[in-house]
Amino acid sequence: MSSRVLASTAENEAEWKKRATKELKGSPKHEGKDPLESLSFETPEGIRMKPLYTPTDVAGLDLTTNPYPGLFPYTRGPYATMYTNRAWTVRQYAGFSTAEESNKFYKQNLAAGQTGLSVAFDLATHRGYDSNHPRVKGDVGMAGVAIDTVEDMKVLFKDIPLDKVSVSMTMNGAVLPVLAMYIVAAEEQGVKQALLSGTIQNDILKEFMVRNTFIYPPKPSMRVVGEIMAYTSKNMPKYNSISISGYHIQEAGADASLELAYTIADGLEYVRTGMAQGLSVDNLAPRFSFFFGIGMNFYMEIAKLRAARKVWSQLIKEKFSPKDERTTVEAMAAVLGGTQSLHTNAYDEAVGLPTVTSARVARNTQLILRDESGIPKVIDPWGGSYMMEKLTDDLANTALDIINEVESMGGMSSAVEKGFPKLRIEQVAAKRQAAIDSGEQVIVGVNKFRLAKEEKMDVRQIDNTIVREAQIKQLEQIFAGRDKAKAEQCLANLTKAAAGELSGNLLELAVEAARARCSVGEISDALEKVFGRFQLNDSLVSGVYAASHPQQDLIHRIQGLSEQFLKDEGRRPRILVAKMGQDGHDRGAKVIATGFADLGWDVDVGPLFQTPAEVARQAIDADVHAVGISSQAAGHKTLVPDLVAELKKQGAEDVVVVVGGVIPPDDYDFLYKSGVSCIFGPGTRIPDAAEQVISSIKKKHLKSAVTAQ
């Protein structure tokens, strides 16, 4: 930039400051201060944002080397013409109880303008259990579609041409049987593997960090990832063998820099995993896709997607020296907001599976953006923005520092085994919750501008018992009608291959097992015999919530209640924070546990995936006053009453049961009648919850004492 331009900018900046200072006169927060400083703020990522950006802010950035989209480092987009030539794929993430219901919904959506499918599976399927397994009583069909065998998969895609419709499947733990069944369902529809297009998520590293729907330990899980890459590269050239997901990292509470860094670091690890299978980076990377969450911080989210393309392209070039330029371009082609695919969540998705109405609103949101807004007519309108270019660069550099930290540990697999990324995300999540509880971070309709009486929301209700019984009946019929010897041989081959006693690709062997009508549970068990089933050893973040909370007087008051309880009862209030069923989303449970501990409680945290009987036994062994159940996957109407019954059965009916998380308001009365003392929905402040639970404990103890007399 010429000295003449900089000099002119400096003169104008001085004049701007003069006028801004005059306008801020009378404001105690800003008067007498440099407006550039007093109006600046720091983002959760630690990036200092100014109220005004000028040419001086981008003076150190080279924006002229490749200022066009489709050219390295692809900051402005991976394709030269972007949306002006081809819009993104419109998807709707959905799966409803049974394959029949899901199929009906998919066909309605495709007829209404959706251009690709995005399948949600139930948690039993995710965790590699058949619907008849005792550990999934409350999970079958509740957060997605139940898939037990190829027959379910065939019904799921009945009359949907799989050679023409792209299918995205969110599956990680039971990825081998599910992908195998999709391949066989297409095969029996008459569609060759080579014609299948879409994506299997297959992002197991993220599961160990945040979502927790894993089955096997990290090392054998990464072996599965590699063998899927090898198989699809050879047999399914149009198919993306992995979708690296930052979305779930963001949902767990990570800020933009952590989401970006850990997603890219996962991608680097998957490249190495594929190369260990004998694949080249040029063969691998074009079939990678990335899936980022888009939050409410408008500028930061735009910068995140631009920075993601830049950071990924640079690191792939530096670390793996690809020979084909398309490797870098296509690897980022499915970044949300960048090109290829977008799904918008239905407004009721937090409390239940989407209704027809909510799904239409979500889908039409995309169609309006695509067809009415005019947005696709201009390629990267943010290019050259002083603020956006500087923010993109700042975020890229912040993410690179985190990526280098992970690389210094030996890569993401090593970092995950040490538990480092999970701990870092939980620390950020605790800080964010403190900001939300205090009102410092505003969420409209949750902690600000709430109505005295909210409008009733129609929620899709699934009768879990009916779905499970139907799945079990179908399983029995399939088991009775198949070639038993052939099925057993296929399962034995999988076990031997997992143990290294038989050569063969695990996905190829899973396809053979699927053809023989082996179930998701059987295929998963065959591998579990060798790999084992993984259980997290979690630690609890301490002190972060209380230290980050801006309202220290409130914190001290609630801590005082805990101290008074100690004086009155001879010990501190004690709570077991637990999750039941196969829901691995533990952000809520972890934040509650951290918050209550900081407020003076003794806190026990149950392991993931417990049954009601196991939670009741742990509560009794730990002699807790209360059990706090965190629910997100709609199993509360089955599992919570079972827990209350188990506590009573084991002589611990004086233990208070409280429930928090994603609970439809229409279910509150049912839970209260089932014996629940308190229900804490979205927006509940942790200090308020702690106060209410102490009150409930005292009331129950007083009632018990009166009854005893």
XYZ file of C-alpha atoms in Angstrom:
709
model
C 0.000 0.000 0.000
C 1.443 3.387 -0.988
C 2.602 5.878 1.664
C 0.231 8.433 0.138
C -2.799 6.202 0.820
C -1.625 5.475 4.370
C -1.094 9.154 5.070
C -4.575 9.954 3.815
C -5.997 7.171 5.981
C -4.209 8.515 9.060
C -5.691 11.991 8.504
C -9.166 10.574 8.107
C -8.755 8.384 11.187
C -7.911 11.434 13.286
C -11.013 13.208 12.011
C -13.162 10.138 12.658
C -11.903 9.881 16.237
C -12.714 13.542 16.789
C -16.304 13.111 15.604
C -16.786 9.790 17.399
C -15.521 11.297 20.660
C -18.067 14.075 20.336
C -20.902 11.603 19.703
C -19.893 9.524 22.743
C -19.879 12.495 25.068
C -22.011 11.801 28.115
C -21.499 8.040 27.989
C -19.672 7.022 31.197
C -18.319 3.909 29.545
C -16.729 5.740 26.599
C -16.283 9.451 27.361
C -12.698 10.631 27.462
C -11.354 7.450 25.900
C -10.026 6.592 22.464
C -13.196 5.378 20.674
C -11.260 2.727 18.789
C -10.237 1.266 22.149
C -13.409 1.791 24.181
C -15.672 0.377 21.466
C -13.437 -2.626 20.841
C -14.204 -6.035 22.390
C -12.628 -9.446 22.698
C -14.326 -12.514 21.227
C -14.443 -15.879 23.048
C -11.644 -16.935 20.680
C -9.393 -14.251 22.165
C -9.472 -12.117 18.998
C -9.685 -8.366 19.527
C -12.451 -6.894 17.347
C -12.508 -3.200 16.491
C -15.633 -1.145 15.759
C -14.029 0.169 12.563
C -11.588 -1.298 10.062
C -9.581 0.649 7.480
C -6.887 -0.076 4.875
C -4.213 0.020 7.604
C -5.672 -3.163 9.128
C -4.995 -5.170 5.982
C -1.714 -3.487 5.091
C 0.243 -6.572 6.165
C -1.971 -9.036 4.310
C -1.264 -10.096 0.763
C -4.699 -9.920 -0.832
C -3.470 -9.568 -4.378
C -1.504 -12.779 -5.065
C -4.631 -14.812 -5.808
C -7.669 -12.585 -5.293
C -9.954 -14.939 -7.211
C -12.114 -17.876 -6.084
C -11.028 -21.292 -7.278
C -7.331 -20.444 -6.799
C -4.994 -21.332 -3.933
C -5.479 -20.701 -0.988
C -9.208 -20.762 -1.822
C -10.180 -18.177 0.782
C -12.759 -16.796 -1.631
C -14.167 -20.224 -2.469
C -13.050 -23.549 -3.949
C -14.832 -23.087 -7.281
C -14.292 -20.269 -9.751
C -17.980 -19.585 -10.367
C -19.391 -20.727 -7.005
C -23.190 -20.439 -6.693
C -23.560 -18.404 -9.893
C -23.266 -21.683 -11.799
C -24.504 -24.331 -9.348
C -26.258 -23.885 -6.028
C -25.625 -25.977 -2.947
C -27.390 -29.292 -2.291
C -30.513 -28.717 -0.176
C -30.674 -31.334 2.577
C -32.985 -32.096 5.502
C -31.559 -34.139 8.375
C -34.262 -36.627 9.276
C -35.083 -40.138 10.394
C -38.341 -41.132 12.083
C -38.793 -44.199 14.265
C -39.314 -46.797 11.530
C -37.906 -47.110 8.042
C -41.448 -46.892 6.617
C -42.141 -43.522 8.263
C -38.750 -42.169 7.243
C -39.171 -43.280 3.648
C -42.518 -41.513 3.427
C -40.974 -38.306 4.810
C -37.986 -38.474 2.429
C -40.211 -38.788 -0.625
C -42.342 -35.835 0.503
C -39.219 -33.706 0.947
C -37.743 -34.646 -2.415
C -41.015 -33.699 -4.081
C -40.947 -30.352 -2.248
C -37.530 -29.221 -3.478
C -34.990 -31.106 -1.397
C -32.135 -32.378 -3.561
C -30.299 -34.781 -1.244
C -31.037 -36.951 1.778
C -29.418 -36.711 5.207
C -30.214 -39.727 7.383
C -30.553 -39.622 11.177
C -30.225 -43.014 12.875
C -31.473 -43.873 16.345
C -28.990 -44.237 19.180
C -29.338 -48.004 19.384
C -28.066 -48.218 15.806
C -25.294 -45.694 16.457
C -23.983 -47.768 19.342
C -24.118 -51.060 17.462
C -27.056 -52.610 19.309
C -30.036 -54.385 17.803
C -33.472 -53.192 18.874
C -33.929 -56.238 21.104
C -30.926 -55.449 23.318
C -31.885 -54.687 26.960
C -29.632 -51.603 27.106
C -31.607 -49.740 24.432
C -35.120 -50.016 25.861
C -35.659 -46.236 25.773
C -33.678 -45.475 22.622
C -35.189 -47.449 19.752
C -36.610 -45.082 17.130
C -36.402 -42.045 19.424
C -33.735 -39.825 17.859
C -33.719 -41.253 14.372
C -34.616 -44.301 12.366
C -34.036 -47.803 13.731
C -31.931 -49.977 11.422
C -31.324 -53.597 12.378
C -30.797 -55.338 9.019
C -30.640 -54.798 5.275
C -34.408 -55.173 5.155
C -34.790 -51.944 7.139
C -32.361 -50.187 4.813
C -34.237 -51.396 1.739
C -37.495 -49.989 3.106
C -35.760 -46.728 4.047
C -34.872 -46.075 0.386
C -37.822 -47.766 -1.302
C -38.699 -46.042 -4.616
C -35.794 -43.583 -4.152
C -33.263 -44.069 -6.993
C -29.909 -44.328 -5.232
C -28.012 -43.789 -8.467
C -29.594 -40.326 -8.738
C -30.114 -39.136 -5.134
C -27.106 -38.225 -2.983
C -27.350 -39.706 0.520
C -25.533 -38.351 3.567
C -25.474 -40.656 6.599
C -24.515 -39.454 10.060
C -22.923 -42.634 11.345
C -19.657 -43.242 13.154
C -19.669 -46.044 15.738
C -21.567 -48.675 13.746
C -20.249 -47.335 10.475
C -19.259 -50.748 9.079
C -22.648 -52.500 9.269
C -24.633 -49.382 8.320
C -22.544 -48.556 5.245
C -22.508 -52.234 4.287
C -26.299 -52.382 4.481
C -26.646 -49.231 2.374
C -24.409 -50.809 -0.276
C -26.414 -54.049 -0.271
C -29.768 -52.197 -0.294
C -28.603 -50.299 -3.399
C -27.313 -53.518 -4.936
C -30.689 -55.197 -4.472
C -32.315 -52.086 -5.949
C -30.172 -52.675 -9.046
C -27.671 -49.864 -8.401
C -23.967 -50.632 -8.675
C -21.592 -49.378 -5.986
C -19.718 -47.238 -8.479
C -22.845 -45.128 -9.044
C -23.524 -44.330 -5.382
C -22.948 -40.727 -4.342
C -23.075 -39.127 -0.932
C -21.173 -39.202 2.332
C -20.763 -41.401 5.379
C -19.656 -39.317 8.361
C -17.122 -41.871 9.666
C -15.515 -39.191 11.884
C -14.665 -41.253 14.956
C -12.117 -38.835 16.464
C -14.873 -36.292 17.040
C -16.891 -38.958 18.851
C -14.147 -39.395 21.451
C -14.058 -35.612 21.953
C -17.701 -34.634 22.161
C -20.549 -36.816 20.842
C -19.518 -40.153 22.373
C -21.409 -42.540 20.081
C -18.310 -44.686 19.738
C -18.138 -48.450 20.143
C -14.497 -49.529 20.009
C -11.346 -47.913 21.476
C -9.519 -45.237 19.418
C -6.900 -47.424 17.699
C -9.185 -50.121 16.259
C -11.744 -47.409 15.463
C -9.151 -45.630 13.331
C -8.366 -48.925 11.638
C -12.049 -49.131 10.646
C -11.851 -45.597 9.226
C -8.823 -46.515 7.134
C -10.344 -49.693 5.741
C -13.508 -47.835 4.735
C -11.346 -45.287 2.903
C -9.526 -48.077 1.095
C -12.730 -49.875 0.075
C -14.631 -46.805 -1.128
C -11.600 -45.476 -3.002
C -11.466 -48.731 -4.964
C -15.181 -49.457 -5.408
C -17.133 -46.202 -4.897
C -15.338 -43.373 -6.733
C -18.254 -40.928 -6.405
C -18.662 -41.485 -2.657
C -17.153 -39.413 0.180
C -15.693 -41.855 2.680
C -15.555 -39.343 5.506
C -17.228 -36.115 6.605
C -15.103 -34.366 9.191
C -17.492 -32.716 11.583
C -16.872 -29.451 13.387
C -20.618 -29.115 13.955
C -20.668 -31.417 16.973
C -17.548 -29.767 18.403
C -19.350 -26.424 18.265
C -22.505 -27.932 19.767
C -20.434 -29.202 22.697
C -19.494 -25.606 23.535
C -16.308 -24.984 21.564
C -15.630 -21.514 20.204
C -14.891 -20.938 16.514
C -11.121 -21.301 16.852
C -11.359 -24.665 18.638
C -13.978 -25.946 16.218
C -11.883 -24.900 13.234
C -8.585 -26.161 14.641
C -9.784 -29.538 15.889
C -11.754 -30.207 12.693
C -8.729 -29.484 10.517
C -6.447 -31.469 12.863
C -8.853 -34.417 12.579
C -8.645 -34.086 8.798
C -4.850 -34.266 8.856
C -5.027 -37.413 10.969
C -7.461 -39.032 8.546
C -5.145 -38.251 5.628
C -2.337 -40.050 7.473
C -4.686 -42.957 8.232
C -5.579 -43.335 4.569
C -1.983 -43.060 3.464
C -1.130 -45.872 5.879
C -3.582 -47.969 3.837
C -1.460 -47.307 0.753
C -3.595 -44.488 -0.658
C -2.018 -41.293 -1.954
C -3.072 -37.851 -0.748
C -4.262 -37.132 -4.307
C -6.494 -40.182 -4.113
C -7.720 -39.475 -0.580
C -8.359 -35.796 -0.116
C -10.786 -35.227 -3.012
C -13.226 -37.588 -1.271
C -13.070 -35.751 2.074
C -15.860 -33.409 3.055
C -16.102 -31.037 6.005
C -19.193 -30.252 8.025
C -19.128 -27.094 10.150
C -21.802 -25.743 12.441
C -22.975 -22.203 11.816
C -23.730 -20.248 14.977
C -25.148 -16.795 15.628
C -21.875 -14.828 15.545
C -22.416 -13.654 11.977
C -18.993 -12.216 11.116
C -17.045 -14.928 12.931
C -18.892 -17.742 11.162
C -18.232 -16.254 7.715
C -14.570 -15.809 8.631
C -14.447 -19.400 9.927
C -15.465 -20.889 6.595
C -13.068 -18.675 4.652
C -10.252 -19.461 7.113
C -11.043 -23.192 6.948
C -10.375 -23.341 3.206
C -7.215 -21.292 3.618
C -5.780 -23.302 6.529
C -6.663 -26.703 5.055
C -5.215 -25.923 1.631
C -2.003 -24.577 3.144
C -1.487 -27.526 5.513
C -2.251 -30.148 2.854
C 0.274 -28.483 0.550
C 2.942 -28.160 3.259
C 2.592 -31.572 4.926
C 1.667 -33.921 2.064
C 2.894 -32.260 -1.164
C -0.044 -33.265 -3.389
C 0.645 -33.411 -7.110
C -2.943 -32.758 -8.211
C -4.294 -29.280 -7.405
C -7.850 -30.706 -7.265
C -6.855 -32.511 -4.092
C -6.948 -29.242 -2.215
C -9.939 -27.811 -4.019
C -12.314 -30.737 -3.717
C -11.327 -31.634 -0.177
C -13.073 -28.498 1.052
C -15.891 -28.624 -1.472
C -18.583 -29.594 1.037
C -17.819 -26.965 3.654
C -21.142 -25.515 4.684
C -21.608 -22.076 3.231
C -18.672 -22.691 0.895
C -20.218 -24.759 -1.846
C -21.864 -28.044 -1.988
C -24.298 -29.037 0.736
C -26.398 -27.370 3.415
C -29.002 -28.576 5.837
C -30.980 -26.266 8.082
C -32.233 -27.540 11.422
C -35.982 -27.483 11.990
C -37.034 -25.103 14.769
C -38.362 -28.015 16.879
C -35.348 -30.261 16.390
C -34.119 -29.556 19.930
C -37.238 -31.079 21.506
C -38.189 -33.786 19.011
C -37.966 -35.069 15.470
C -39.201 -32.436 12.970
C -42.873 -32.210 12.142
C -44.006 -31.778 8.533
C -44.528 -28.049 9.171
C -41.162 -27.403 10.830
C -39.353 -29.395 8.141
C -41.000 -27.270 5.458
C -39.954 -24.042 7.199
C -36.357 -25.297 7.430
C -36.273 -26.441 3.816
C -37.907 -23.272 2.491
C -35.365 -21.166 4.371
C -32.750 -22.586 2.039
C -34.928 -22.301 -1.046
C -35.613 -18.618 -0.320
C -31.891 -17.947 0.107
C -31.168 -19.813 -3.118
C -34.008 -18.578 -5.324
C -35.190 -15.225 -3.921
C -32.410 -13.448 -2.085
C -30.014 -12.880 -4.974
C -27.125 -14.100 -2.810
C -25.919 -16.764 -5.297
C -25.508 -14.161 -8.060
C -22.328 -12.667 -6.571
C -19.167 -14.651 -5.857
C -17.767 -13.967 -2.361
C -19.175 -10.499 -1.687
C -17.015 -10.328 1.455
C -13.782 -10.359 -0.537
C -11.781 -7.198 0.131
C -13.722 -6.230 3.254
C -11.179 -4.730 5.642
C -12.887 -6.283 8.632
C -13.543 -9.699 7.072
C -10.075 -10.116 5.610
C -8.462 -9.187 8.946
C -10.813 -11.396 10.959
C -10.251 -14.311 8.580
C -6.501 -13.938 8.962
C -6.680 -13.581 12.762
C -8.887 -16.653 13.104
C -6.698 -18.701 10.761
C -3.614 -17.828 12.818
C -5.386 -18.621 16.108
C -6.483 -21.984 14.733
C -3.007 -22.756 13.411
C -1.564 -22.253 16.894
C -4.016 -24.842 18.254
C -3.338 -27.236 15.363
C 0.405 -26.971 15.971
C -0.231 -27.785 19.637
C -2.088 -30.943 18.590
C 0.581 -31.867 16.035
C 3.268 -31.530 18.721
C 1.430 -34.233 20.705
C 1.781 -36.611 17.778
C -1.460 -35.774 15.993
C -5.116 -35.884 16.915
C -5.243 -39.607 17.715
C -2.594 -39.141 20.396
C -4.234 -35.965 21.685
C -7.617 -37.729 21.914
C -6.119 -40.667 23.828
C -4.715 -38.168 26.347
C -8.149 -36.537 26.656
C -6.727 -33.106 25.876
C -9.209 -31.795 23.255
C -12.219 -32.963 25.298
C -10.944 -31.156 28.396
C -10.231 -27.975 26.441
C -13.732 -27.967 24.930
C -15.346 -28.544 28.343
C -13.428 -25.600 29.816
C -14.695 -23.306 27.065
C -18.225 -24.711 27.456
C -18.210 -23.943 31.202
C -17.111 -20.354 30.537
C -19.797 -19.954 27.904
C -22.482 -21.292 30.246
C -21.434 -18.784 32.904
C -21.786 -15.994 30.339
C -25.242 -17.253 29.316
C -26.443 -17.681 32.911
C -25.359 -14.150 33.794
C -26.949 -12.649 30.680
C -23.585 -11.409 29.419
C -24.110 -13.571 26.302
C -27.647 -12.948 25.095
C -29.789 -15.690 23.593
C -33.080 -14.113 22.585
C -36.051 -15.986 23.965
C -33.867 -18.010 26.346
C -32.197 -15.592 28.751
C -33.695 -12.361 27.423
C -37.023 -11.251 25.948
C -38.846 -14.329 27.202
C -42.627 -14.309 27.126
C -44.556 -14.748 30.359
C -46.330 -17.599 28.608
C -44.691 -19.188 25.599
C -46.750 -20.466 22.689
C -47.329 -24.189 22.685
C -45.143 -26.045 20.183
C -46.385 -29.119 18.393
C -43.850 -31.873 18.940
C -43.689 -35.121 17.001
C -44.344 -37.896 19.519
C -42.881 -41.354 18.991
C -44.288 -44.359 20.855
C -41.024 -46.058 21.657
C -42.656 -49.267 22.870
C -44.584 -49.871 19.639
C -41.518 -49.163 17.472
C -39.305 -51.473 19.519
C -41.815 -54.322 19.496
C -42.181 -54.068 15.701
C -38.406 -54.082 15.202
C -37.975 -57.090 17.485
C -40.691 -59.021 15.649
C -39.048 -58.303 12.298
C -35.625 -59.320 13.647
C -37.026 -62.654 14.799
C -38.513 -63.289 11.355
C -35.234 -62.481 9.585
C -33.173 -64.653 11.926
C -35.601 -67.536 11.423
C -35.596 -67.266 7.625
C -31.909 -66.790 6.837
C -29.163 -69.335 6.120
C -27.867 -69.702 9.674
C -24.592 -71.411 8.754
C -23.767 -68.763 6.144
C -24.501 -65.936 8.597
C -22.343 -67.515 11.281
C -19.464 -67.986 8.837
C -19.633 -64.332 7.781
C -19.522 -63.216 11.428
C -16.637 -65.586 12.178
C -14.704 -64.127 9.225
C -15.145 -60.613 10.626
C -13.824 -61.706 14.019
C -10.820 -63.438 12.458
C -10.029 -60.439 10.249
C -10.229 -58.101 13.238
C -7.763 -60.354 15.060
C -5.425 -60.507 12.071
C -6.067 -64.220 11.528
C -7.704 -63.652 8.135
C -6.807 -61.201 5.405
C -9.556 -59.045 4.013
C -11.022 -55.575 4.188
C -13.433 -55.162 7.113
C -16.022 -53.284 5.039
C -15.909 -55.909 2.318
C -16.506 -58.618 4.933
C -19.305 -56.541 6.490
C -20.979 -56.306 3.060
C -20.894 -60.108 2.825
C -22.404 -60.341 6.309
C -25.136 -57.853 5.384
C -26.022 -59.915 2.309
C -26.376 -62.921 4.625
C -28.851 -60.886 6.721
C -26.557 -60.494 9.713
C -27.751 -57.650 11.919
C -26.118 -54.405 13.051
C -25.720 -55.880 16.524
C -24.220 -59.142 15.278
C -21.663 -57.431 13.034
C -20.718 -55.037 15.827
C -20.406 -57.890 18.336
C -18.192 -59.877 15.952
C -15.674 -57.018 16.028
C -16.182 -56.280 19.723
C -14.931 -59.776 20.551
C -11.495 -58.573 19.430
C -11.593 -54.790 19.780
C -13.577 -54.520 23.030
C -16.155 -51.809 23.853
C -14.684 -48.473 24.918
C -15.623 -46.628 28.108
C -14.490 -43.065 28.788
C -12.600 -42.222 31.960
C -13.798 -38.664 32.440
C -12.377 -35.966 34.660
C -14.351 -32.953 35.839
C -13.398 -29.370 35.027
C -13.063 -27.484 38.297
C -13.403 -23.804 39.182
C -14.010 -22.515 35.655
C -17.750 -21.846 35.939
C -17.639 -19.879 39.207
C -14.511 -17.927 38.265
C -15.999 -16.951 34.879
C -19.405 -15.873 36.189
C -19.715 -12.061 36.169
C -22.270 -12.032 39.020
C -20.068 -13.052 41.924
C -22.651 -11.940 44.500
C -25.050 -14.578 43.116
C -22.322 -17.230 43.186
C -21.471 -16.411 46.810
C -25.135 -16.523 47.850
C -25.664 -20.012 46.397
C -22.373 -21.196 47.883
C -23.724 -19.898 51.203
C -26.776 -22.164 50.838
C -24.441 -25.146 50.437
C -22.510 -24.110 53.540
C -25.752 -23.797 55.511
C -26.795 -27.262 54.309
C -23.463 -28.574 55.620
C -24.153 -27.041 59.048
C -27.703 -28.369 59.164
C -27.099 -31.867 57.766
C -23.500 -32.545 58.733
C -22.403 -32.940 55.139
C -22.632 -31.066 51.868
C -25.499 -31.576 49.437
C -24.515 -34.453 47.186
C -25.799 -35.121 43.680
C -25.201 -37.822 41.092
C -25.313 -36.357 37.580
C -26.165 -39.173 35.197
C -27.152 -39.984 31.648
C -29.237 -43.039 30.825
C -29.614 -44.924 27.584
C -27.296 -44.538 24.611
C -27.288 -40.728 24.344
C -23.639 -39.676 24.403
C -24.197 -35.893 24.238
C -22.735 -35.012 27.610
C -22.196 -31.252 27.389
C -25.238 -30.490 29.562
C -24.338 -33.084 32.157
C -20.727 -31.905 32.334
C -21.650 -28.224 32.625
C -24.170 -28.976 35.390
C -21.652 -31.137 37.255
C -18.980 -28.445 36.986
C -21.383 -25.687 38.007
C -22.809 -27.524 41.026
C -19.295 -28.453 42.210
C -18.243 -24.807 41.999
C -21.335 -23.870 44.030
C -20.296 -26.049 46.959
C -21.879 -29.414 46.159
C -20.276 -32.832 46.292
C -20.793 -34.155 42.780
C -20.600 -37.673 41.397
C -20.689 -38.149 37.618
C -22.028 -41.416 36.295
C -20.448 -43.142 33.318
C -22.212 -42.783 29.999
C -24.795 -45.284 28.754
C -26.151 -46.448 32.134
C -29.416 -48.306 32.690
C -31.883 -47.028 35.314
C -30.900 -49.900 37.599
C -27.210 -48.984 37.330
C -27.912 -45.310 38.105
C -30.021 -46.283 41.122
C -27.274 -48.562 42.437
C -24.599 -45.865 42.031
C -26.841 -43.309 43.769
C -27.302 -45.628 46.745
C -23.614 -46.588 46.923
C -22.587 -42.903 46.846
C -25.316 -41.988 49.371
C -26.459 -38.983 47.348
C -29.316 -36.657 48.203
C -30.341 -36.220 44.568
C -29.965 -37.729 41.110
C -29.849 -35.294 38.204
C -30.737 -36.879 34.869
C -29.549 -35.103 31.725
C -31.739 -35.971 28.744
C -31.421 -34.966 25.114
C -32.554 -37.921 23.053
C -36.249 -38.229 23.995
C -35.880 -41.378 26.108
C -37.023 -39.634 29.290
C -40.596 -40.968 29.254
C -39.309 -44.531 29.418
C -36.080 -44.240 31.386
C -36.925 -41.714 34.128
C -39.993 -43.593 35.466
C -37.870 -46.756 35.427
C -35.243 -44.962 37.544
C -37.837 -43.790 40.104
C -39.157 -47.343 40.303
C -35.640 -48.753 40.749
C -34.831 -46.327 43.578
C -38.035 -47.329 45.344
C -37.328 -51.007 44.703
C -33.870 -50.655 46.249
C -35.172 -48.758 49.292
C -33.998 -45.272 48.286
C -37.273 -43.458 47.607
C -36.017 -40.492 49.678
C -33.494 -39.671 46.911
C -34.711 -36.636 44.947
C -34.884 -37.128 41.158
C -34.539 -34.040 38.959
C -34.389 -33.872 35.162
C -32.802 -31.320 32.858
C -32.191 -30.855 29.168
C -34.399 -31.192 26.133
C -37.817 -32.009 27.565
C -40.967 -31.052 25.603
C -43.268 -28.985 27.857
C -46.121 -31.429 27.226
C -44.080 -34.119 29.014
C -43.626 -32.154 32.258
C -46.855 -33.360 33.934
C -46.073 -36.969 33.032
C -42.640 -36.710 34.669
C -43.962 -34.972 37.791
C -46.581 -37.721 38.208
C -43.791 -40.271 37.746
C -42.000 -38.906 40.821
C -39.706 -36.200 39.437
C -39.245 -33.236 41.810
C -37.821 -30.596 39.427
C -37.543 -30.163 35.665
C -35.028 -27.714 34.240
C -35.536 -26.761 30.605
C -33.338 -24.718 28.250
C -32.449 -21.321 29.696
C -32.412 -22.429 33.342
C -29.552 -20.772 35.213
C -27.325 -23.210 37.101
C -27.443 -21.198 40.375
C -31.256 -21.222 40.222
C -31.268 -24.973 39.633
C -28.907 -25.551 42.569
C -31.132 -23.506 44.854
C -34.282 -25.369 43.773
C -32.684 -28.793 44.237
C -31.554 -27.912 47.779
C -35.103 -26.810 48.529
C -36.495 -30.066 47.114
C -34.088 -32.152 49.190
C -35.137 -30.346 52.372
C -38.842 -30.750 51.568
C -38.466 -34.468 50.855
C -36.418 -35.060 54.007
C -38.981 -33.135 56.079
C -41.805 -35.181 54.544
C -39.901 -38.417 55.244
C -39.314 -37.374 58.859
C -43.005 -36.596 59.379
C -44.015 -39.919 57.815
C -41.560 -41.788 60.043
C -43.072 -40.195 63.165
